[in-house]
């Protein structure tokens, strides 16, 4: 089986319009969460979120690049273009039929869908058909495929919070079974009132700060953005002299079969997914240097995730630094897997672990090392990235430096 | 590498279609060339399109009258209810018992595009009318695309890998690729491949507004007549299909009834314009070629093609042209089952696989309905209006998404 390498990264979040800006701010422990501007939050208890700067409801940037498309498509295109550049990949030197795009999202083009629905509701006759065409789950992908002239497979995964981790895991399948030579795998999620209202009424959104693993945590805040990875077979990457961030060595996937929103209390499904990823990556428990947590700061997730990590790692759980970047950019839903994969890969690349910020009071039930408030410079050669979605859908990715034996 | 050579087979299946609940009802409808497209209750007077492949008189109690069963389906979106009933049939067909705790050896792949729109609309309506505090958390949790998969995993204690693909018509086929990866790597012993869609008022309005600007929606004849010169667009369909996939080795070992082999697949994107398919079907041409090549076959070994064709003016001719290029104008019969079921998006691949395996089992080609006048740009033998007796060994299935995704799968009749 070929090793699969990551050769390019792209990212846009509330902490910056590109991956280096984003990671730099993550390491500095910057807070990307601010009062939400893209819709009226006066009727909501929690009013904060991680919006991408300079991207209000009808941004000029979108109108110039892709007038009929909206936030989501633009976020995806931006991150994809950055990743392609970062990989030093010249598209017109590639066979376009052998390039695939695999993304995860919850909303797809639903921001346009919301606008459409509002217009319907107000009996507004000025409805542009492109609003509907662009509102589907798959329109942003099709848009990027067409803009970049990509002719291979296009896949969209929608398993809520774990979506883009699955989308990245899918790249393993495509590359190892010769269905593609290059895969752009990632995710995107716009800020939207639909999801904001939903998480609000589920009482998942905190009115305080987002404090993963903290004793006084009361929930999450939402974020938006996009993350993108360029994946190729290691042998091909080496042939063209590409810089390799790490190998995607393992992908674990499982279902809790427990509840439609709450995670299994002991995190058994999550543990299973972590084990699958570790086994596939052939990693010993002692070799894992970092875990990028799902860490949503809901009372339920953080304890279940902690239990799951202890279940898998035993005593080693106390050694491994664990952090949640959701503390800084919020929960980016369908994009979380990809954005957090980018952060994990840059962690490996820079040997620098981003912190879990807003951490004040330890929780006896969550007693592991969550890298509180300050980043840490240590050698990271192998890491896991966890994403646990609604309905108990678990996805774990294992990244390993190529020279790790 | 032996693992890579493990053939993928279909061993169990279930369906909910406008013909009714179950495979026999579907088979009867397709075989007799009965259209499942009819006046749909949610289309209002102003609607230009009034028909759909609607599951009239659908009631969960028709499948299982027990209180606990019907109660468990009550709050769920229409498409999710269909999915659960289809899954139940398929799991029963392979003798899956959730009490045996083998759920971690089963994976789920769900293909679904608009199933949750019903719930999204319900949620959003309250948000706009009454404000955020009046919205329902129970409805919100049903707006997640993988809700159907989530409910099924809970109901049947299935804890293996689970993924939901939403890229449209090709999802069932890309789902097969994922499933085969899990099966060949030994991560699971079986995969439940689910396809489900439900029809709602929102869908109707949305497609209505896309009218005239997306040249694929019916606005003259309200008959769905793929390949015919009279064709003027598609009508929507709904339902669910559940298919159990296993490796051939596993199926034989467990004495499972092998319904068909999946011999190969191929994919390509038009990269033309969003919402439009390439008029020459350039993406589909590549997809078909790749699928045939992966199956180690040549085009002349394909006995029957089940088309994506749905009555779209551009789409049907694009598909026909692509077929004629691949087969050098000597193509096998091409059936447009969407003439009977409607445009079922995420279920495209599911209904195609069921129609394909039934056709191979019973030596029958299903018809393309409402065929009237030959269109020179669709010069294929479309099995017009009536089923035909013919034995098929290898068949090709096509799927084309609205935004340019194209996929093809080759299925082979199992040897006895």
mmCIF file of N, CA and C in Angstrom, chain B residues 213-266:
data_model
loop_
_atom_site.group_PDB
_atom_site.id
_atom_site.type_symbol
_atom_site.label_atom_id
_atom_site.label_comp_id
_atom_site.label_asym_id
_atom_site.label_seq_id
_atom_site.Cartn_x
_atom_site.Cartn_y
_atom_site.Cartn_z
ATOM 1 N N UNK B 213 -34.530 28.940 -16.192
ATOM 2 C CA UNK B 213 -33.127 29.356 -16.133
ATOM 3 C C UNK B 213 -32.233 28.141 -16.026
ATOM 4 N N UNK B 214 -32.814 27.075 -15.474
ATOM 5 C CA UNK B 214 -32.112 25.797 -15.528
ATOM 6 C C UNK B 214 -32.906 24.990 -16.547
ATOM 7 N N UNK B 215 -32.446 24.841 -17.724
ATOM 8 C CA UNK B 215 -33.283 24.260 -18.780
ATOM 9 C C UNK B 215 -33.487 22.755 -18.636
ATOM 10 N N UNK B 216 -33.880 22.362 -17.460
ATOM 11 C CA UNK B 216 -34.117 20.935 -17.281
ATOM 12 C C UNK B 216 -35.467 20.669 -16.638
ATOM 13 N N UNK B 217 -36.251 21.724 -16.420
ATOM 14 C CA UNK B 217 -37.501 21.497 -15.699
ATOM 15 C C UNK B 217 -38.679 21.535 -16.653
ATOM 16 N N UNK B 218 -39.562 20.605 -16.464
ATOM 17 C CA UNK B 218 -40.697 20.424 -17.366
ATOM 18 C C UNK B 218 -41.616 21.636 -17.395
ATOM 19 N N UNK B 219 -41.817 22.235 -18.560
ATOM 20 C CA UNK B 219 -42.777 23.335 -18.580
ATOM 21 C C UNK B 219 -43.756 23.258 -19.742
ATOM 22 N N UNK B 220 -43.634 22.259 -20.575
ATOM 23 C CA UNK B 220 -44.639 22.136 -21.646
ATOM 24 C C UNK B 220 -45.449 20.863 -21.421
ATOM 25 N N UNK B 221 -44.950 19.798 -21.929
ATOM 26 C CA UNK B 221 -45.633 18.553 -21.614
ATOM 27 C C UNK B 221 -45.388 18.259 -20.146
ATOM 28 N N UNK B 222 -46.380 17.746 -19.460
ATOM 29 C CA UNK B 222 -46.081 17.362 -18.091
ATOM 30 C C UNK B 222 -45.872 15.866 -17.991
ATOM 31 N N UNK B 223 -45.574 15.293 -19.124
ATOM 32 C CA UNK B 223 -45.170 13.897 -19.148
ATOM 33 C C UNK B 223 -43.660 13.830 -19.163
ATOM 34 N N UNK B 224 -43.139 12.863 -18.478
ATOM 35 C CA UNK B 224 -41.694 12.711 -18.494
ATOM 36 C C UNK B 224 -41.366 11.762 -19.632
ATOM 37 N N UNK B 225 -40.741 12.262 -20.697
ATOM 38 C CA UNK B 225 -40.475 11.407 -21.858
ATOM 39 C C UNK B 225 -39.019 11.494 -22.297
ATOM 40 N N UNK B 226 -38.171 10.760 -21.584
ATOM 41 C CA UNK B 226 -36.748 10.768 -21.920
ATOM 42 C C UNK B 226 -36.491 10.319 -23.356
ATOM 43 N N UNK B 227 -35.513 10.934 -23.966
ATOM 44 C CA UNK B 227 -35.040 10.629 -25.326
ATOM 45 C C UNK B 227 -36.014 11.030 -26.413
ATOM 46 N N UNK B 228 -37.241 11.247 -26.082
ATOM 47 C CA UNK B 228 -38.258 11.574 -27.068
ATOM 48 C C UNK B 228 -38.081 13.022 -27.546
ATOM 49 N N UNK B 229 -38.447 13.296 -28.795
ATOM 50 C CA UNK B 229 -38.336 14.658 -29.318
ATOM 51 C C UNK B 229 -39.204 15.626 -28.514
ATOM 52 N N UNK B 230 -40.290 15.111 -27.961
ATOM 53 C CA UNK B 230 -41.247 15.928 -27.201
ATOM 54 C C UNK B 230 -40.749 16.295 -25.806
ATOM 55 N N UNK B 231 -39.658 15.699 -25.379
ATOM 56 C CA UNK B 231 -39.250 15.855 -23.989
ATOM 57 C C UNK B 231 -39.004 17.317 -23.639
ATOM 58 N N UNK B 232 -39.359 17.660 -22.423
ATOM 59 C CA UNK B 232 -39.106 19.021 -22.002
ATOM 60 C C UNK B 232 -38.826 19.117 -20.523
ATOM 61 N N UNK B 233 -38.120 18.170 -20.010
ATOM 62 C CA UNK B 233 -37.682 18.301 -18.632
ATOM 63 C C UNK B 233 -38.045 17.114 -17.772
ATOM 64 N N UNK B 234 -37.617 17.191 -16.545
ATOM 65 C CA UNK B 234 -37.818 16.082 -15.627
ATOM 66 C C UNK B 234 -38.913 16.399 -14.628
ATOM 67 N N UNK B 235 -39.359 15.391 -13.939
ATOM 68 C CA UNK B 235 -40.190 15.581 -12.746
ATOM 69 C C UNK B 235 -39.464 14.895 -11.603
ATOM 70 N N UNK B 236 -39.695 15.375 -10.397
ATOM 71 C CA UNK B 236 -38.963 14.836 -9.253
ATOM 72 C C UNK B 236 -39.561 13.513 -8.788
ATOM 73 N N UNK B 237 -38.747 12.707 -8.126
ATOM 74 C CA UNK B 237 -39.219 11.446 -7.563
ATOM 75 C C UNK B 237 -38.741 11.303 -6.131
ATOM 76 N N UNK B 238 -39.248 10.314 -5.432
ATOM 77 C CA UNK B 238 -38.823 10.054 -4.054
ATOM 78 C C UNK B 238 -38.856 8.564 -3.774
ATOM 79 N N UNK B 239 -38.362 8.196 -2.605
ATOM 80 C CA UNK B 239 -38.367 6.796 -2.203
ATOM 81 C C UNK B 239 -37.095 6.450 -1.465
ATOM 82 N N UNK B 240 -36.802 5.163 -1.378
ATOM 83 C CA UNK B 240 -35.548 4.738 -0.764
ATOM 84 C C UNK B 240 -35.154 3.373 -1.293
ATOM 85 N N UNK B 241 -33.855 3.147 -1.298
ATOM 86 C CA UNK B 241 -33.304 1.852 -1.684
ATOM 87 C C UNK B 241 -32.261 1.482 -0.646
ATOM 88 N N UNK B 242 -32.248 0.220 -0.240
ATOM 89 C CA UNK B 242 -31.196 -0.250 0.652
ATOM 90 C C UNK B 242 -30.557 -1.467 0.006
ATOM 91 N N UNK B 243 -29.255 -1.490 -0.015
ATOM 92 C CA UNK B 243 -28.519 -2.589 -0.638
ATOM 93 C C UNK B 243 -27.432 -3.041 0.312
ATOM 94 N N UNK B 244 -27.323 -4.341 0.511
ATOM 95 C CA UNK B 244 -26.229 -4.861 1.341
ATOM 96 C C UNK B 244 -25.099 -5.285 0.416
ATOM 97 N N UNK B 245 -23.924 -4.758 0.686
ATOM 98 C CA UNK B 245 -22.717 -5.115 -0.079
ATOM 99 C C UNK B 245 -21.813 -5.964 0.801
ATOM 100 N N UNK B 246 -21.213 -6.975 0.185
ATOM 101 C CA UNK B 246 -20.231 -7.804 0.900
ATOM 102 C C UNK B 246 -19.140 -8.171 -0.087
ATOM 103 N N UNK B 247 -18.044 -8.758 0.414
ATOM 104 C CA UNK B 247 -17.099 -9.355 -0.530
ATOM 105 C C UNK B 247 -17.708 -10.706 -0.951
ATOM 106 N N UNK B 248 -17.354 -11.123 -2.146
ATOM 107 C CA UNK B 248 -17.861 -12.389 -2.660
ATOM 108 C C UNK B 248 -17.459 -13.534 -1.722
ATOM 109 N N UNK B 249 -16.255 -13.435 -1.219
ATOM 110 C CA UNK B 249 -15.719 -14.455 -0.303
ATOM 111 C C UNK B 249 -16.600 -14.584 0.937
ATOM 112 N N UNK B 250 -16.976 -13.444 1.516
ATOM 113 C CA UNK B 250 -17.814 -13.452 2.717
ATOM 114 C C UNK B 250 -19.191 -14.000 2.409
ATOM 115 N N UNK B 251 -19.725 -13.598 1.264
ATOM 116 C CA UNK B 251 -21.065 -14.021 0.879
ATOM 117 C C UNK B 251 -21.129 -15.541 0.700
ATOM 118 N N UNK B 252 -20.106 -16.070 0.050
ATOM 119 C CA UNK B 252 -20.080 -17.522 -0.187
ATOM 120 C C UNK B 252 -19.948 -18.263 1.138
ATOM 121 N N UNK B 253 -19.051 -17.744 1.966
ATOM 122 C CA UNK B 253 -18.804 -18.387 3.258
ATOM 123 C C UNK B 253 -20.072 -18.449 4.107
ATOM 124 N N UNK B 254 -20.899 -17.409 4.011
ATOM 125 C CA UNK B 254 -22.111 -17.356 4.823
ATOM 126 C C UNK B 254 -23.360 -17.745 4.053
ATOM 127 N N UNK B 255 -23.169 -18.397 2.933
ATOM 128 C CA UNK B 255 -24.281 -18.904 2.125
ATOM 129 C C UNK B 255 -25.308 -17.829 1.800
ATOM 130 N N UNK B 256 -24.810 -16.652 1.498
ATOM 131 C CA UNK B 256 -25.740 -15.568 1.174
ATOM 132 C C UNK B 256 -26.180 -15.685 -0.279
ATOM 133 N N UNK B 257 -27.338 -15.163 -0.555
ATOM 134 C CA UNK B 257 -27.865 -15.151 -1.909
ATOM 135 C C UNK B 257 -27.246 -13.973 -2.667
ATOM 136 N N UNK B 258 -26.376 -14.280 -3.625
ATOM 137 C CA UNK B 258 -25.695 -13.207 -4.360
ATOM 138 C C UNK B 258 -26.592 -12.733 -5.494
ATOM 139 N N UNK B 259 -27.005 -11.463 -5.421
ATOM 140 C CA UNK B 259 -27.936 -10.935 -6.433
ATOM 141 C C UNK B 259 -27.210 -10.391 -7.661
ATOM 142 N N UNK B 260 -26.008 -9.849 -7.452
ATOM 143 C CA UNK B 260 -25.230 -9.279 -8.568
ATOM 144 C C UNK B 260 -23.815 -9.010 -8.099
ATOM 145 N N UNK B 261 -22.898 -8.909 -9.082
ATOM 146 C CA UNK B 261 -21.519 -8.523 -8.786
ATOM 147 C C UNK B 261 -21.311 -7.086 -9.256
ATOM 148 N N UNK B 262 -20.555 -6.333 -8.487
ATOM 149 C CA UNK B 262 -20.176 -5.001 -8.948
ATOM 150 C C UNK B 262 -18.805 -5.156 -9.616
ATOM 151 N N UNK B 263 -18.775 -5.021 -10.922
ATOM 152 C CA UNK B 263 -17.548 -5.322 -11.650
ATOM 153 C C UNK B 263 -16.602 -4.131 -11.778
ATOM 154 N N UNK B 264 -17.165 -2.934 -11.765
ATOM 155 C CA UNK B 264 -16.282 -1.778 -11.922
ATOM 156 C C UNK B 264 -17.031 -0.470 -11.856
ATOM 157 N N UNK B 265 -16.274 0.609 -11.756
ATOM 158 C CA UNK B 265 -16.875 1.940 -11.685
ATOM 159 C C UNK B 265 -15.962 2.980 -12.324
ATOM 160 N N UNK B 266 -16.554 4.107 -12.665
ATOM 161 C CA UNK B 266 -15.752 5.181 -13.244
ATOM 162 C C UNK B 266 -16.429 6.512 -12.993
#
